[in-house]
XYZ file of C-alpha atoms in Angstrom:
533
model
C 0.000 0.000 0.000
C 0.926 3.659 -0.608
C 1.494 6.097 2.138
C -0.852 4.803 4.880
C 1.603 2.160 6.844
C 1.855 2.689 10.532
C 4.902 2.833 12.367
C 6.047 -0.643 13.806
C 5.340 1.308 17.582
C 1.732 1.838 16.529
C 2.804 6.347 15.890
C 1.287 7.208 12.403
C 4.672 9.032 10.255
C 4.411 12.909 9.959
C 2.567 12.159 6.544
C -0.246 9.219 8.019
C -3.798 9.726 7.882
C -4.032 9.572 11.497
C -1.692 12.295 12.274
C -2.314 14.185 15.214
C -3.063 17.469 13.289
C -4.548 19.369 16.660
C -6.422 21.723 14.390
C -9.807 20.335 16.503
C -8.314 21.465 20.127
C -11.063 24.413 20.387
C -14.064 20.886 20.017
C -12.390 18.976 23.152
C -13.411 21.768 25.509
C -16.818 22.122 23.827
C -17.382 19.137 24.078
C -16.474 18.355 27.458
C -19.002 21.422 28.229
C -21.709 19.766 27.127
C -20.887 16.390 29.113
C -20.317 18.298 32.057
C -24.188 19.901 31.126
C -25.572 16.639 30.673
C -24.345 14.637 33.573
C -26.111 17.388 35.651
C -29.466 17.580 33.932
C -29.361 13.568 34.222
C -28.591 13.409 37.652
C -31.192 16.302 38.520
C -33.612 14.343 36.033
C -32.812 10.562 37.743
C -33.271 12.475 41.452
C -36.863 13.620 40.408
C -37.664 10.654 39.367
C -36.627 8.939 42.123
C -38.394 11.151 44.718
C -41.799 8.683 43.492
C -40.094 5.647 45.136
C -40.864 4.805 48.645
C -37.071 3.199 49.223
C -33.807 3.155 46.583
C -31.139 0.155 46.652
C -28.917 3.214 45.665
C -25.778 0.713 45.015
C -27.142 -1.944 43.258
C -29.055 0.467 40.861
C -25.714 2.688 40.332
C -23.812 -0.582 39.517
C -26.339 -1.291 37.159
C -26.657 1.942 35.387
C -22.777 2.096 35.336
C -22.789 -1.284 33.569
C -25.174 -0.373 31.124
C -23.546 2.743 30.752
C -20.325 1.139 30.008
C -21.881 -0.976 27.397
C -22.610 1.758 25.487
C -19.434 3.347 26.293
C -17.541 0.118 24.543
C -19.607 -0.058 21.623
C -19.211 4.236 21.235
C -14.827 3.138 20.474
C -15.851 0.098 18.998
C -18.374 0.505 16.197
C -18.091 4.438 15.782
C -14.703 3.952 14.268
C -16.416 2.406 11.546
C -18.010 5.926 10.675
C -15.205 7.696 10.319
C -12.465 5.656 8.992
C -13.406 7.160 5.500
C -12.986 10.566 6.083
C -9.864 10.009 7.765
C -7.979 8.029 5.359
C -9.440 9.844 2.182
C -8.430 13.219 4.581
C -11.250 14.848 4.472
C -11.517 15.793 8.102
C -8.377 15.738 10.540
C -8.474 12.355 12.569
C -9.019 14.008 15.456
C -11.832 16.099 14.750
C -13.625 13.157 12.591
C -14.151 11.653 15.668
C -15.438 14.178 17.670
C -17.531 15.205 15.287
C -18.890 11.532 14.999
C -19.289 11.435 18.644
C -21.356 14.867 18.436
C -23.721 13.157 15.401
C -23.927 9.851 17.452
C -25.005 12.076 20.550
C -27.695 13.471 18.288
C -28.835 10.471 16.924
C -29.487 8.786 19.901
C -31.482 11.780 21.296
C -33.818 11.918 18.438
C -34.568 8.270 18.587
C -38.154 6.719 18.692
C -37.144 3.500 20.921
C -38.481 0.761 18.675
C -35.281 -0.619 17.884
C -34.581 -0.983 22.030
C -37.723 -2.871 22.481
C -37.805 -4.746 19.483
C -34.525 -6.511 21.056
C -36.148 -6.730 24.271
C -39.013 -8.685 22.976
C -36.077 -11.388 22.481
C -36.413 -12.354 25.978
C -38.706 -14.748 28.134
C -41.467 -12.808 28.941
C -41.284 -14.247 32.281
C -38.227 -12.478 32.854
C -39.391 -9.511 31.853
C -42.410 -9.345 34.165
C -40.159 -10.633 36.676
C -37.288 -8.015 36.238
C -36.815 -7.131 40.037
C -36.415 -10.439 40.970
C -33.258 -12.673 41.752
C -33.234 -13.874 38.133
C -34.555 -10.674 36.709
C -31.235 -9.143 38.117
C -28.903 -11.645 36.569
C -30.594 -11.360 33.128
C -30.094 -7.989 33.398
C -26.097 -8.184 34.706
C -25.187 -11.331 32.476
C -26.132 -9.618 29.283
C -24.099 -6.532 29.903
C -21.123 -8.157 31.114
C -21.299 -10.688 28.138
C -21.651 -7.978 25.715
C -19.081 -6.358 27.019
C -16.145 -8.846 27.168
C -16.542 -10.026 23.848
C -16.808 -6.218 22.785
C -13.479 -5.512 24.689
C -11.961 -8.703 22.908
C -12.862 -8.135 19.230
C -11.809 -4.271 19.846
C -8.370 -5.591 21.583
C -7.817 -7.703 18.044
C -8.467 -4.654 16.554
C -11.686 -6.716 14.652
C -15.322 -4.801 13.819
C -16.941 -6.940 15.067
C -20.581 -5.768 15.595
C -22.239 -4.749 18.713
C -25.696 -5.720 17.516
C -24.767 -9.507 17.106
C -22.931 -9.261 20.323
C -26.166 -8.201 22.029
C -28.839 -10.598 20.347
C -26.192 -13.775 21.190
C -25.707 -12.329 24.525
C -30.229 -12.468 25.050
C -30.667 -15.563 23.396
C -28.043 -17.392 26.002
C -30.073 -16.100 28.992
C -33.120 -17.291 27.345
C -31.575 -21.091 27.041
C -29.828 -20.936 30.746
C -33.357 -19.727 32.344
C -35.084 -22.660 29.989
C -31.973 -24.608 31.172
C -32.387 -23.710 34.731
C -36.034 -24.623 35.227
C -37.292 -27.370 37.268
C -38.540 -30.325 35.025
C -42.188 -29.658 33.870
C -42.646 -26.143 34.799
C -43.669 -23.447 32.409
C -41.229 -21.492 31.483
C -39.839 -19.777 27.920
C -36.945 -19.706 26.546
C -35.983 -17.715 23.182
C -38.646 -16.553 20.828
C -37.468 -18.416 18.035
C -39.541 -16.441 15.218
C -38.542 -13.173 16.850
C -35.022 -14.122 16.844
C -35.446 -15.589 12.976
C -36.085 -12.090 11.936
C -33.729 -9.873 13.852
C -30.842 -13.029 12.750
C -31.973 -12.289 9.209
C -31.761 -8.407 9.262
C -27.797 -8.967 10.696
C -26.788 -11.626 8.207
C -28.221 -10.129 5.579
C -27.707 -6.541 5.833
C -23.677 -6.847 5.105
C -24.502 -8.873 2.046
C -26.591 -6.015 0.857
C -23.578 -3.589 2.054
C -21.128 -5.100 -0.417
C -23.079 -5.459 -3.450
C -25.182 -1.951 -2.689
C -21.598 0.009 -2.793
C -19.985 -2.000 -5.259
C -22.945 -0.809 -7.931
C -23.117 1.931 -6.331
C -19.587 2.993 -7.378
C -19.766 1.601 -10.471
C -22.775 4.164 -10.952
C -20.089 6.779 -10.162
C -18.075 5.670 -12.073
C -20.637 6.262 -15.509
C -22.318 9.625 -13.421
C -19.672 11.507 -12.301
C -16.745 11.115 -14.900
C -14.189 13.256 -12.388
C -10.461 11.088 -12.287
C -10.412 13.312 -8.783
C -13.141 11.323 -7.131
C -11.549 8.330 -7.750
C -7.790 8.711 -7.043
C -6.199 8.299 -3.644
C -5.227 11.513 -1.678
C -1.693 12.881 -2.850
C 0.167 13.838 0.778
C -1.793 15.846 2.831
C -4.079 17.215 0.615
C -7.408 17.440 1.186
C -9.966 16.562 -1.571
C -11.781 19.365 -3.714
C -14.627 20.921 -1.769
C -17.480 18.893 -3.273
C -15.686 15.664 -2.661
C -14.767 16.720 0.969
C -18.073 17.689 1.448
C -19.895 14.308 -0.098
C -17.767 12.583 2.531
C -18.475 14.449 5.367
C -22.005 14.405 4.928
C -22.244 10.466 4.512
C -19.803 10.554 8.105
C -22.359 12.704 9.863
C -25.106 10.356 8.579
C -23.386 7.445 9.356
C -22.630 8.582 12.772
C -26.455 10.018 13.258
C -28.387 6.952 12.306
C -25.791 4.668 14.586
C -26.463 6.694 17.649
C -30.525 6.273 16.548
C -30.211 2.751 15.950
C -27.265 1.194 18.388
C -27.763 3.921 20.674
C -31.401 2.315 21.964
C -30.091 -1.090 23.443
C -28.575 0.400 26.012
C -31.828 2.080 26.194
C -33.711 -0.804 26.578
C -31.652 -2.694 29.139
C -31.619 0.672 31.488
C -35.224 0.793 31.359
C -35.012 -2.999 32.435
C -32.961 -2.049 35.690
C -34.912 0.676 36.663
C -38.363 -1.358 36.240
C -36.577 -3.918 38.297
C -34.516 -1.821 41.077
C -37.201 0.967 41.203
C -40.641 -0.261 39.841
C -42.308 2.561 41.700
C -40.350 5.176 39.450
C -40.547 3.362 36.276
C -42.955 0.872 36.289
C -45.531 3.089 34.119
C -44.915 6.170 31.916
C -45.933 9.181 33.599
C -46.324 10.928 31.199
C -47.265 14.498 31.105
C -50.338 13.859 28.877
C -53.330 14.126 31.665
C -55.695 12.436 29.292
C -53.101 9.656 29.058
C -54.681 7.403 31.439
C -58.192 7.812 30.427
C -57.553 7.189 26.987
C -56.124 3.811 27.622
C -59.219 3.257 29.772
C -61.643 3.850 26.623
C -59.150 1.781 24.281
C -59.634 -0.925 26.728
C -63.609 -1.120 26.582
C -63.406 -1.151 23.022
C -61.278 -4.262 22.793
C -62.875 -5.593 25.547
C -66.115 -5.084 23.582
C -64.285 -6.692 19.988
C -62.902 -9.568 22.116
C -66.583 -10.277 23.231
C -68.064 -11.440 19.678
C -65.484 -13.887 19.477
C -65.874 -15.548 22.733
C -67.883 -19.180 22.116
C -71.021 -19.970 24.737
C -70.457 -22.126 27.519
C -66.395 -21.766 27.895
C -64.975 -20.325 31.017
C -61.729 -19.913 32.752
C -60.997 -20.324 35.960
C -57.596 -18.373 35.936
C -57.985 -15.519 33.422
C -54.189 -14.492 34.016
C -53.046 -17.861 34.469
C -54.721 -18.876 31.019
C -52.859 -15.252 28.813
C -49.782 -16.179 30.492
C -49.745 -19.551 29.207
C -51.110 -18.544 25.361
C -48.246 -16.200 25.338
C -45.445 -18.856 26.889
C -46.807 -21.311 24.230
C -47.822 -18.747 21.323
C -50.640 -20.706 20.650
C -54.493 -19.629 21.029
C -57.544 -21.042 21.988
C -61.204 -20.514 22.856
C -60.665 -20.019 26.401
C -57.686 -17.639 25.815
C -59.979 -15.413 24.038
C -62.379 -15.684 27.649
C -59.456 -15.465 29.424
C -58.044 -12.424 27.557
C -61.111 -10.621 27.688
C -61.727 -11.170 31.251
C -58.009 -9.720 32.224
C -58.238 -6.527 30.406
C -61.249 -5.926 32.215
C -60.560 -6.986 35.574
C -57.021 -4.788 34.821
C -58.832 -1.813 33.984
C -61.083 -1.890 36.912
C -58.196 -1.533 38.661
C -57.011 1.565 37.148
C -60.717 3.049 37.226
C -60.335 4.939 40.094
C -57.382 6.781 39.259
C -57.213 9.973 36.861
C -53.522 10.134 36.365
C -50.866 7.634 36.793
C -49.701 9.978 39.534
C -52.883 9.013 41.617
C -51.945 5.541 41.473
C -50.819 3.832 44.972
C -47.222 2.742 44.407
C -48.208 -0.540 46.076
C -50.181 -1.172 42.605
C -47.960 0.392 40.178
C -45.580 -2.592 39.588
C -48.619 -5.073 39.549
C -50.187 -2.776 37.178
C -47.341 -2.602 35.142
C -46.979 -6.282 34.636
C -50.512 -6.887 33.912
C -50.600 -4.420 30.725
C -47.025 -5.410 29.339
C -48.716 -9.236 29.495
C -51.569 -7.691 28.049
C -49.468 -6.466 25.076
C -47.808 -9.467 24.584
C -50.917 -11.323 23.943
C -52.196 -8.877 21.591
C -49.145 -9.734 19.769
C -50.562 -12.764 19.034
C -53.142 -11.298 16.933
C -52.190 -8.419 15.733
C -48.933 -9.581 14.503
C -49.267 -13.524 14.142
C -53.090 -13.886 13.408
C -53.734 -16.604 15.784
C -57.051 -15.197 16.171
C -59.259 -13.919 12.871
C -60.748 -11.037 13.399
C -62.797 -8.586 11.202
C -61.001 -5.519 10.001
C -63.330 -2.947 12.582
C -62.421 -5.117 15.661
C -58.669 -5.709 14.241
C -58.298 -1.776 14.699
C -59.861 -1.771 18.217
C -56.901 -3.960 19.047
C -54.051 -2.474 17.393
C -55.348 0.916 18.944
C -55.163 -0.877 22.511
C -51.939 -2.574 21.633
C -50.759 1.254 20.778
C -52.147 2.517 24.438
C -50.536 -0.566 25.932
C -47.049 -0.092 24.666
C -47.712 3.814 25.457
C -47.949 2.691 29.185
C -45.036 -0.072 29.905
C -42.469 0.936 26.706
C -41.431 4.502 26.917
C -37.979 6.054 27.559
C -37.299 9.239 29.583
C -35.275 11.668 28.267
C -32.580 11.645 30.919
C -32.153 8.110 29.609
C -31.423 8.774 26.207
C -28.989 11.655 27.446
C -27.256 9.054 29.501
C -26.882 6.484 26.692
C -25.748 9.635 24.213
C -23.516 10.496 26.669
C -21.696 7.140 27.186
C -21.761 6.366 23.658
C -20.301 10.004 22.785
C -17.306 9.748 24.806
C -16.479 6.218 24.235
C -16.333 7.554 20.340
C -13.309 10.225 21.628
C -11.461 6.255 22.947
C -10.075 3.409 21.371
C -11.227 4.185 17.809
C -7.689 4.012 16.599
C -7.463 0.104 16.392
C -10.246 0.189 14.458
C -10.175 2.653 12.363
C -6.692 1.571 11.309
C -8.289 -2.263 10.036
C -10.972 -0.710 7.831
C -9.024 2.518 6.165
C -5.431 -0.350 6.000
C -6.174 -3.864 6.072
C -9.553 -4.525 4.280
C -8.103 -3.857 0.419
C -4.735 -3.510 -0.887
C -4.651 0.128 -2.197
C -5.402 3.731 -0.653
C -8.983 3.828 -0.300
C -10.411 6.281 -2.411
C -12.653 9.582 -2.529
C -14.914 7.403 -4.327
C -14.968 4.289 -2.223
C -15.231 6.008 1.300
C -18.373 8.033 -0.240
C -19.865 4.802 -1.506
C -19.529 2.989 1.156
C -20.480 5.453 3.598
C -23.794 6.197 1.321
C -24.614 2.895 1.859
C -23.968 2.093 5.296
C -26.269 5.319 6.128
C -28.906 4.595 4.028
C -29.161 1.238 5.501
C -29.224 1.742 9.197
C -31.410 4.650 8.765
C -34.256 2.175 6.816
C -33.640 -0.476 9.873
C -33.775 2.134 12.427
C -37.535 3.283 10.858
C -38.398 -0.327 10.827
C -37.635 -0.656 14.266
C -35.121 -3.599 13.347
C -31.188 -3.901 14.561
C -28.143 -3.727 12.166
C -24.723 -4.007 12.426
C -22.919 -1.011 11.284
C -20.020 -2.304 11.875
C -20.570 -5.149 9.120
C -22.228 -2.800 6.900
C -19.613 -0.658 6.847
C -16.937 -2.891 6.672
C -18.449 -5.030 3.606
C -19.261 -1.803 1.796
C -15.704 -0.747 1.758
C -14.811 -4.400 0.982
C -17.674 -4.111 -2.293
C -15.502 -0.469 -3.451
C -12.252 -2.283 -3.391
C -13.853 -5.397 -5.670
C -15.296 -3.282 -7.869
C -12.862 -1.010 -8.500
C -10.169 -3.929 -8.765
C -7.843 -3.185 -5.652
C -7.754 -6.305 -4.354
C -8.670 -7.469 -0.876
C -6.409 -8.339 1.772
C -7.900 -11.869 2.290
C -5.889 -12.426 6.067
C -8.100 -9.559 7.407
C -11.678 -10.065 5.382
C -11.231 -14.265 6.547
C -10.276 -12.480 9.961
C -13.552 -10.274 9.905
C -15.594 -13.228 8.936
C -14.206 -15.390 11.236
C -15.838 -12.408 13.892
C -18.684 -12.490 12.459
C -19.301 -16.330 12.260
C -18.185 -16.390 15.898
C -19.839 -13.564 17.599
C -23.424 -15.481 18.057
C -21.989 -18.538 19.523
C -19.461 -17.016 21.964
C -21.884 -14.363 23.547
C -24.440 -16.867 23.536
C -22.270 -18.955 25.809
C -20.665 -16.053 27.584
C -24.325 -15.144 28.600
C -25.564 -18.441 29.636
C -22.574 -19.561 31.563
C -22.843 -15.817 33.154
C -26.415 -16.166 33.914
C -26.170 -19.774 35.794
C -23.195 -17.754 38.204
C -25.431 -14.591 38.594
C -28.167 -16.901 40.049
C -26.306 -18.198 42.232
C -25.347 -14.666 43.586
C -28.413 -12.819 43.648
């Protein structure tokens, strides 16, 4: 390769891509501003919060948030680096400031998120576990899939590999679902992994880097007959930056790179917080209290209506003895019958009788909040059932009466406070300003055997952006690491550079292996964290 080997003591020559330039001192200070800013207005946010619980296990829930925290904070040096290895090795941005600028977008990004994407992933798990979040094995779910994500994130990023968060994360759920199948006593009901759930979010991650290499390799190729400019595809000569129009191409596809991987990575930190506070504080965070007075009340009328939909479906003569007993068990199983449609029925409206009193969510007792709070998420998990699988055939007028319930119910039990998201946007911000180096240096270096071009990073970029932001709308995870990583890999086959086989075989070998190691980092975590809480 031309002009972009590192030093043998891992200090870029004068002339390297990731020279230390310092022309982005002025953003440091900025940007440690705004941390400083946000690490108040999240503690002041978290403290009136917490002034709704009765007690606070104040260590075990600042472990917890410090571990989730630090999740995010890994994956910020880990996968960031895939955003702006492009603009720093085609030098359009000074290496320094590409990253801090990524960091800013990736801040953004996860601010401006909708939260589908965090409890899409959750919905991986054994609902049991779910409803069951502030127990003893609520707590190690909670611990074993952070700490698993983690030390498989710290390994791949120690190897210098991209290896991608999002698979880390999905292995890491589906092991706790096997160890608490595993774990349970011979003949009692318990879930393990939803399996069709799993199909689709396993689908999305092996198939979006497929679509990253062949979407960038035509994509330059279209370039290549557009945009007939020998500038956009030559490598930088020195220290030059690229014309203006080229520079700017390439920043924009790093900002949007950077902005739809805070919006779409960003939220499963999100959703495992909001699992520790349900569990450590259910008082807090059990329901959304949301400022919306009419919230309540319009969950109540939502709930008559399906109530009412539910009714011409239910058969004469069948009964339940156990209405709760009977969803729980249709949604363990995913299967339906004529007494879960009785039994369904029956628990939305002995749930909302509940809640009848009460105007506001504020007016609920805390004794009934977490009870509450359980009842509607196992609510919304049987809608899922037929709004989403069909199990039970319903005419088009009483179909919308239960999507528009399922809409209320999610309203209530999946919502993310702001302070949250600033939290998560702050972790994965900084962790963008550390570590990025090792791998930045394997996708701008190792992946082909040429320069990368102005072309290439803008293709590739282009793609990766385009891609995470359709996933993030569709609520479904990606990898941008793979993305990325494959859509550089397409530029370099298309354009005929060659690939440096050691490190793609290397990056496959990551990807092949990330499922089945954080899988059994999580289970074999899980079984220990039982035995400790």
């Amino acid at each position: 390769m031309v002009d972009i080997v590192s030093s043998e003591a891992g200090i870029p020559r004068p002339d390297h891509p990731l020279h230390n330039s310092g022309s982005a001192k002025w953003f440091l200070p900025a940007f440690g501003v705004l941390v400083l800013v946000g690490v108040v207005y999240v503690g002041y946010a978290l403290s009136q919060d917490l002034a709704e619980a009765k007690t606070v296990p104040w260590i075990l829930l600042g472990i917890a948030l410090l571990i989730a925290l630090g999740f995010e904070f890994v994956n910020g040096f880990h996968d960031t680096a895939n955003a702006v290895a492009t603009v720093i090795y085609t030098r359009s941005m000074p290496a320094e400031f590409a990253v801090m600028w990524s960091g800013a977008f990736n801040f953004l990004g996860v601010l401006t998120s909708s939260g589908a994407v965090a409890f899409g992933i959750l919905s991986l798990l054994p609902v049991e576990l779910i409803l069951q979040v502030g127990s003893s094995s609520g707590f190690a779910m909670v611990f074993a899939l952070l700490v698993a994500a983690i030390l498989w994130n710290l390994g791949t990023w120690f190897l210098g590999l991209p290896a991608s968060s999002s698979h880390t994360m999905v292995g890491s759920i589906i092991g706790v679902g096997l160890a608490n199948q595993f774990m349970a006593p011979a003949g009692s009901a318990t879930s393990g992994v939803d399996w069709s759930q799993a199909t689709n979010v396993g689908i999305t991650l092996l198939v979006s880097p497929i679509i990253g290499f062949f979407a960038a390799a035509i994509l330059l190729y279209a370039m290549k007959l557009l945009v007939r400019n020998p500038a956009l595809y030559e490598a930088p000569k020195g220290n030059t930056p690229p014309p203006w129009w080229i520079r700017g191409l390439l920043i924009f596809t790093c900002t949007g790179v950077s902005f739809a991987h805070g919006s779409n990575d960003g939220q499963k930190g999100m959703g495992l917080i909001m699992l520790i506070l349900i569990g450590v504080v259910p008082t807090a965070f059990a329901l959304n209290r949301t400022p919306d007075i009419n919230y309540l009340e319009a969950y109540k009328s939502a709930s008559v209506s399906v109530e009412q939909a539910l009714g011409k479906y239910v058969k004469p003569g069948v009964t339940v003895t156990d209405a709760k007993a009977a969803v729980q068990d249709a949604v363990r199983t995913r299967t339906w019958s004529d007494q879960t449609t009785v039994a369904l029925q029956t628990y939305i409206h002995d749930t909302t009788a509940g809640l009848q009193p009460y105007a506001t969510v504020d007016n609920v007792p805390t004794d009934l909040v977490s009870n509450a709070r359980n009842d509607i998420y196992l609510i919304g998990e049987a809608l899922k059932l037929i709004d989403k699988k069909k199990l039970l055939p319903m005419e088009a007028a009483d179909l919308k009466a239960v999507t528009d319930y399922h809409k209320a119910v999610d309203n209530a039990t999946k919502f993310i406070p702001i302070w949250v998201k600033v939290a998560v946007a702050l972790a994965l911000g900084l962790g963008t300003m550390v570590g990025w180096k090792r791998i930045v240096v394997t996708v701008g270096e190792k992946i082909g055997k040429s320069h990368l071009t102005y072309g290439q990073g803008a293709a590739a970029e282009l793609v990766a952006m385009v891609t995470i932001g359709m996933a993030d709308r569709l609520g479904l995870p990606v990898s941008t690491t793979h993305v990325l990583s494959s859509g550089v890999a397409g530029t370099m086959a298309a354009n005929g550079s060659g690939l440096q086989w050691s490190t793609v075989r290397n990056l496959l070998l990551a990807w092949v292996l990330t499922l089945p190691c954080s899988i059994t980092l999580a289970f074999v975590l899980f079984i220990i964290f039982r035995q400790v809480f």
